[in-house]
Amino acid sequence: MTETVGSAEGRGEPDVHPDGLTCESVAPGIVRCDAALSQVFAILGKRWNGIIVGALSNGPASFSQLGRGVTGISDSVLSDRLSGLATAGIVTRVVDSGPPVSVTYAL
């Protein structure tokens, strides 16, 4: 259950949560955080993103390991999705200068 901060709960006025999100109490015990949910679904709703996050839930993996583990994804799409997930702060990208140079992705 989401906790609200402030005295606006139950009046349909925005509450500011400790994480900085603005949410609205629409009924007792029901809080709507449309902006936060929209952002989550915009990221995880893209094709392949959920599968990539699931693959990384087992631990860090290289690009080639992810390519083999996520059946049916092309290298260009995998690269694009990993870049998007890294930009969103969901995935970290670590470059090991090698030799040989290797890149590892992790949650």
Coordinates of N, CA and C in Angstrom, one line a residue:
M1 N 0.8 -1.2 0.0 CA 0.0 0.0 0.0 C 0.9 1.2 0.0
T2 N 0.5 2.2 -0.7 CA 1.3 3.5 -0.8 C 0.9 4.4 0.4
E3 N 1.9 4.9 1.0 CA 1.7 5.9 2.1 C 1.7 7.3 1.5
T4 N 0.9 8.1 2.0 CA 0.9 9.5 1.6 C 1.5 10.4 2.6
V5 N 2.0 11.5 2.2 CA 2.6 12.5 3.1 C 1.8 13.8 3.0
G6 N 1.6 14.4 4.1 CA 0.8 15.7 4.1 C -0.6 15.5 4.5
S7 N -1.4 16.5 4.4 CA -2.8 16.5 5.0 C -3.8 16.4 3.9
A8 N -3.4 16.2 2.6 CA -4.4 16.3 1.5 C -5.1 15.0 1.3
E9 N -4.7 13.9 2.0 CA -5.2 12.6 1.7 C -6.7 12.6 1.9
G10 N -7.4 12.0 0.9 CA -8.8 11.8 0.9 C -9.6 13.0 0.3
R11 N -8.9 14.1 0.0 CA -9.6 15.3 -0.5 C -9.3 15.5 -2.0
G12 N -8.7 14.6 -2.7 CA -8.4 14.7 -4.1 C -7.3 15.7 -4.5
E13 N -6.6 16.1 -3.5 CA -5.5 17.1 -3.7 C -4.2 16.3 -3.8
P14 N -3.2 16.8 -4.6 CA -2.0 16.1 -4.7 C -1.2 16.0 -3.4
D15 N -0.5 14.9 -3.2 CA 0.4 14.7 -2.1 C 1.8 14.5 -2.7
V16 N 2.8 15.0 -2.0 CA 4.1 14.8 -2.5 C 4.7 13.7 -1.6
H17 N 5.2 12.6 -2.2 CA 5.8 11.5 -1.5 C 7.2 11.7 -1.3
P18 N 7.8 11.0 -0.4 CA 9.3 11.1 -0.1 C 10.1 10.9 -1.3
D19 N 9.7 10.1 -2.3 CA 10.5 9.9 -3.5 C 10.3 11.0 -4.5
G20 N 9.5 12.0 -4.2 CA 9.4 13.1 -5.1 C 8.2 13.0 -6.1
L21 N 7.5 11.9 -6.1 CA 6.3 11.7 -7.0 C 5.1 12.5 -6.4
T22 N 4.3 13.0 -7.3 CA 3.1 13.7 -6.9 C 2.0 12.7 -7.2
C23 N 1.2 12.4 -6.2 CA 0.1 11.4 -6.3 C -1.1 12.1 -5.8
E24 N -2.3 11.5 -6.2 CA -3.6 12.0 -5.8 C -4.4 10.9 -5.1
S25 N -4.9 11.3 -3.9 CA -5.8 10.3 -3.2 C -7.2 10.5 -3.9
V26 N -7.7 9.4 -4.5 CA -9.0 9.5 -5.2 C -10.1 8.9 -4.3
A27 N -9.8 8.1 -3.3 CA -10.7 7.5 -2.4 C -10.0 7.0 -1.2
P28 N -10.6 6.7 -0.1 CA -9.9 6.2 1.0 C -9.1 4.9 0.7
G29 N -7.8 4.9 0.9 CA -7.0 3.8 0.6 C -6.5 3.6 -0.9
I30 N -7.0 4.5 -1.8 CA -6.7 4.5 -3.2 C -5.9 5.7 -3.6
V31 N -4.7 5.5 -4.1 CA -3.8 6.6 -4.5 C -3.5 6.4 -5.9
R32 N -3.6 7.5 -6.7 CA -3.3 7.4 -8.2 C -2.0 8.1 -8.4
C33 N -1.1 7.4 -9.0 CA 0.2 8.0 -9.4 C 0.4 7.8 -10.9
D34 N -0.4 8.4 -11.7 CA -0.4 8.1 -13.1 C 0.9 8.4 -13.8
A35 N 1.6 9.4 -13.4 CA 2.9 9.8 -14.0 C 3.9 8.7 -13.8
A36 N 4.0 8.2 -12.6 CA 5.0 7.2 -12.3 C 4.6 5.9 -13.0
L37 N 3.4 5.5 -13.0 CA 3.0 4.2 -13.7 C 3.2 4.4 -15.2
S38 N 2.9 5.5 -15.7 CA 3.1 5.7 -17.2 C 4.6 5.6 -17.5
Q39 N 5.5 6.1 -16.7 CA 6.9 6.0 -16.9 C 7.4 4.5 -16.9
V40 N 6.9 3.8 -15.9 CA 7.3 2.4 -15.8 C 6.8 1.6 -17.0
F41 N 5.5 1.8 -17.4 CA 5.0 1.0 -18.5 C 5.6 1.5 -19.8
A42 N 6.0 2.7 -19.9 CA 6.7 3.2 -21.1 C 8.0 2.5 -21.3
I43 N 8.7 2.2 -20.2 CA 10.0 1.5 -20.3 C 9.8 0.0 -20.4
L44 N 9.1 -0.6 -19.5 CA 9.0 -2.1 -19.5 C 8.0 -2.6 -20.5
G45 N 7.1 -1.7 -21.0 CA 6.1 -2.1 -22.0 C 6.7 -2.3 -23.4
K46 N 7.9 -1.8 -23.6 CA 8.5 -2.0 -24.9 C 8.9 -3.4 -25.1
R47 N 8.7 -3.9 -26.3 CA 9.0 -5.3 -26.6 C 10.4 -5.6 -26.3
W48 N 10.7 -6.7 -25.7 CA 12.0 -7.2 -25.3 C 12.5 -6.7 -23.9
N49 N 12.1 -5.5 -23.5 CA 12.7 -5.0 -22.3 C 12.4 -5.9 -21.0
G50 N 11.2 -6.4 -20.9 CA 10.9 -7.2 -19.8 C 11.7 -8.5 -19.8
I51 N 11.9 -9.1 -21.0 CA 12.6 -10.3 -21.1 C 14.1 -10.1 -20.8
I52 N 14.6 -8.9 -21.2 CA 16.0 -8.6 -20.9 C 16.2 -8.4 -19.4
V53 N 15.3 -7.7 -18.8 CA 15.4 -7.5 -17.3 C 15.3 -8.9 -16.6
G54 N 14.4 -9.7 -17.1 CA 14.3 -11.1 -16.6 C 15.6 -11.9 -16.7
A55 N 16.2 -11.8 -17.9 CA 17.5 -12.5 -18.1 C 18.6 -11.9 -17.2
L56 N 18.6 -10.6 -16.9 CA 19.6 -10.1 -16.0 C 19.3 -10.3 -14.6
S57 N 18.1 -10.8 -14.3 CA 17.7 -11.0 -12.9 C 18.6 -12.2 -12.3
N58 N 19.1 -13.0 -13.2 CA 20.0 -14.1 -12.8 C 21.4 -13.7 -12.5
G59 N 21.7 -12.4 -12.8 CA 23.1 -11.9 -12.5 C 23.6 -11.2 -13.8
P60 N 24.8 -10.6 -13.7 CA 25.3 -9.9 -14.8 C 25.6 -10.8 -16.0
A61 N 25.5 -10.2 -17.2 CA 25.7 -10.9 -18.4 C 26.4 -10.0 -19.5
S62 N 27.1 -10.7 -20.3 CA 27.7 -9.9 -21.5 C 26.7 -9.8 -22.6
F63 N 27.0 -8.9 -23.5 CA 26.1 -8.7 -24.7 C 25.9 -10.0 -25.4
S64 N 26.9 -10.8 -25.6 CA 26.7 -12.1 -26.3 C 25.9 -13.1 -25.5
Q65 N 26.1 -13.1 -24.2 CA 25.3 -14.0 -23.4 C 23.8 -13.6 -23.4
L66 N 23.5 -12.3 -23.4 CA 22.2 -11.9 -23.5 C 21.6 -12.2 -24.9
G67 N 22.4 -12.0 -25.9 CA 21.9 -12.3 -27.3 C 21.5 -13.8 -27.4
R68 N 22.3 -14.7 -26.8 CA 22.0 -16.1 -26.8 C 20.8 -16.4 -25.9
G69 N 20.7 -15.7 -24.8 CA 19.6 -16.0 -23.8 C 18.3 -15.5 -24.2
V70 N 18.2 -14.4 -25.0 CA 17.0 -13.8 -25.4 C 16.7 -14.2 -26.9
T71 N 16.1 -15.4 -27.0 CA 15.9 -16.0 -28.3 C 15.0 -15.1 -29.2
G72 N 15.5 -14.8 -30.5 CA 14.7 -14.1 -31.5 C 15.0 -12.6 -31.6
I73 N 15.9 -12.1 -30.7 CA 16.2 -10.7 -30.7 C 17.4 -10.4 -31.6
S74 N 17.4 -9.4 -32.4 CA 18.5 -9.1 -33.2 C 19.6 -8.3 -32.4
D75 N 20.8 -8.3 -32.9 CA 21.8 -7.5 -32.1 C 21.5 -6.1 -32.1
S76 N 21.0 -5.5 -33.2 CA 20.7 -4.1 -33.2 C 19.6 -3.7 -32.2
V77 N 18.6 -4.5 -32.1 CA 17.5 -4.3 -31.2 C 17.9 -4.5 -29.8
L78 N 18.7 -5.5 -29.5 CA 19.3 -5.7 -28.2 C 20.1 -4.5 -27.7
S79 N 21.0 -4.0 -28.6 CA 21.8 -2.9 -28.3 C 20.9 -1.7 -28.0
D80 N 19.9 -1.4 -28.8 CA 19.0 -0.3 -28.6 C 18.3 -0.4 -27.2
R81 N 17.7 -1.6 -26.9 CA 17.0 -1.8 -25.7 C 17.9 -1.7 -24.5
L82 N 19.1 -2.2 -24.6 CA 20.1 -2.1 -23.4 C 20.5 -0.6 -23.2
S83 N 20.6 0.2 -24.3 CA 20.9 1.6 -24.2 C 19.8 2.3 -23.5
G84 N 18.5 2.0 -23.9 CA 17.4 2.6 -23.3 C 17.2 2.3 -21.8
L85 N 17.5 1.0 -21.5 CA 17.4 0.6 -20.1 C 18.5 1.2 -19.2
A86 N 19.7 1.4 -19.8 CA 20.8 2.0 -19.1 C 20.5 3.5 -18.9
T87 N 19.9 4.2 -19.9 CA 19.5 5.6 -19.8 C 18.5 5.8 -18.7
A88 N 17.5 4.8 -18.6 CA 16.5 4.9 -17.6 C 17.0 4.5 -16.2
G89 N 18.2 4.0 -16.1 CA 18.8 3.7 -14.8 C 18.5 2.3 -14.3
I90 N 17.9 1.5 -15.1 CA 17.5 0.1 -14.7 C 18.7 -0.8 -14.9
V91 N 19.5 -0.6 -15.9 CA 20.6 -1.5 -16.2 C 21.9 -0.7 -16.1
T92 N 22.9 -1.3 -15.6 CA 24.2 -0.7 -15.5 C 25.1 -1.4 -16.6
R93 N 26.0 -0.6 -17.2 CA 26.9 -1.1 -18.2 C 28.3 -0.8 -17.7
V94 N 29.1 -1.9 -17.6 CA 30.4 -1.9 -17.1 C 31.4 -2.4 -18.2
V95 N 32.3 -1.5 -18.5 CA 33.3 -1.8 -19.6 C 34.6 -2.2 -18.9
D96 N 35.1 -3.5 -19.2 CA 36.4 -4.0 -18.7 C 37.4 -3.8 -19.8
S97 N 38.4 -3.0 -19.5 CA 39.4 -2.6 -20.6 C 40.2 -3.8 -21.1
G98 N 40.1 -4.9 -20.5 CA 40.7 -6.1 -21.0 C 42.2 -6.3 -20.9
P99 N 42.9 -6.8 -21.8 CA 42.4 -7.4 -23.1 C 41.7 -8.7 -22.9
P100 N 40.8 -9.1 -23.7 CA 40.1 -8.2 -24.7 C 39.1 -7.3 -23.9
V101 N 38.7 -6.3 -24.6 CA 37.6 -5.4 -24.0 C 36.3 -6.1 -23.9
S102 N 35.7 -6.1 -22.7 CA 34.4 -6.7 -22.6 C 33.4 -5.8 -21.9
V103 N 32.1 -6.0 -22.2 CA 31.1 -5.1 -21.6 C 30.1 -6.1 -20.9
T104 N 29.8 -5.7 -19.6 CA 28.9 -6.5 -18.8 C 27.7 -5.7 -18.4
Y105 N 26.5 -6.2 -18.5 CA 25.3 -5.5 -18.1 C 24.8 -6.2 -16.8
A106 N 24.2 -5.4 -16.0 CA 23.6 -5.9 -14.7 C 22.5 -5.0 -14.3
L107 N 21.6 -5.5 -13.4 CA 20.6 -4.7 -12.8 C 21.1 -3.8 -11.7

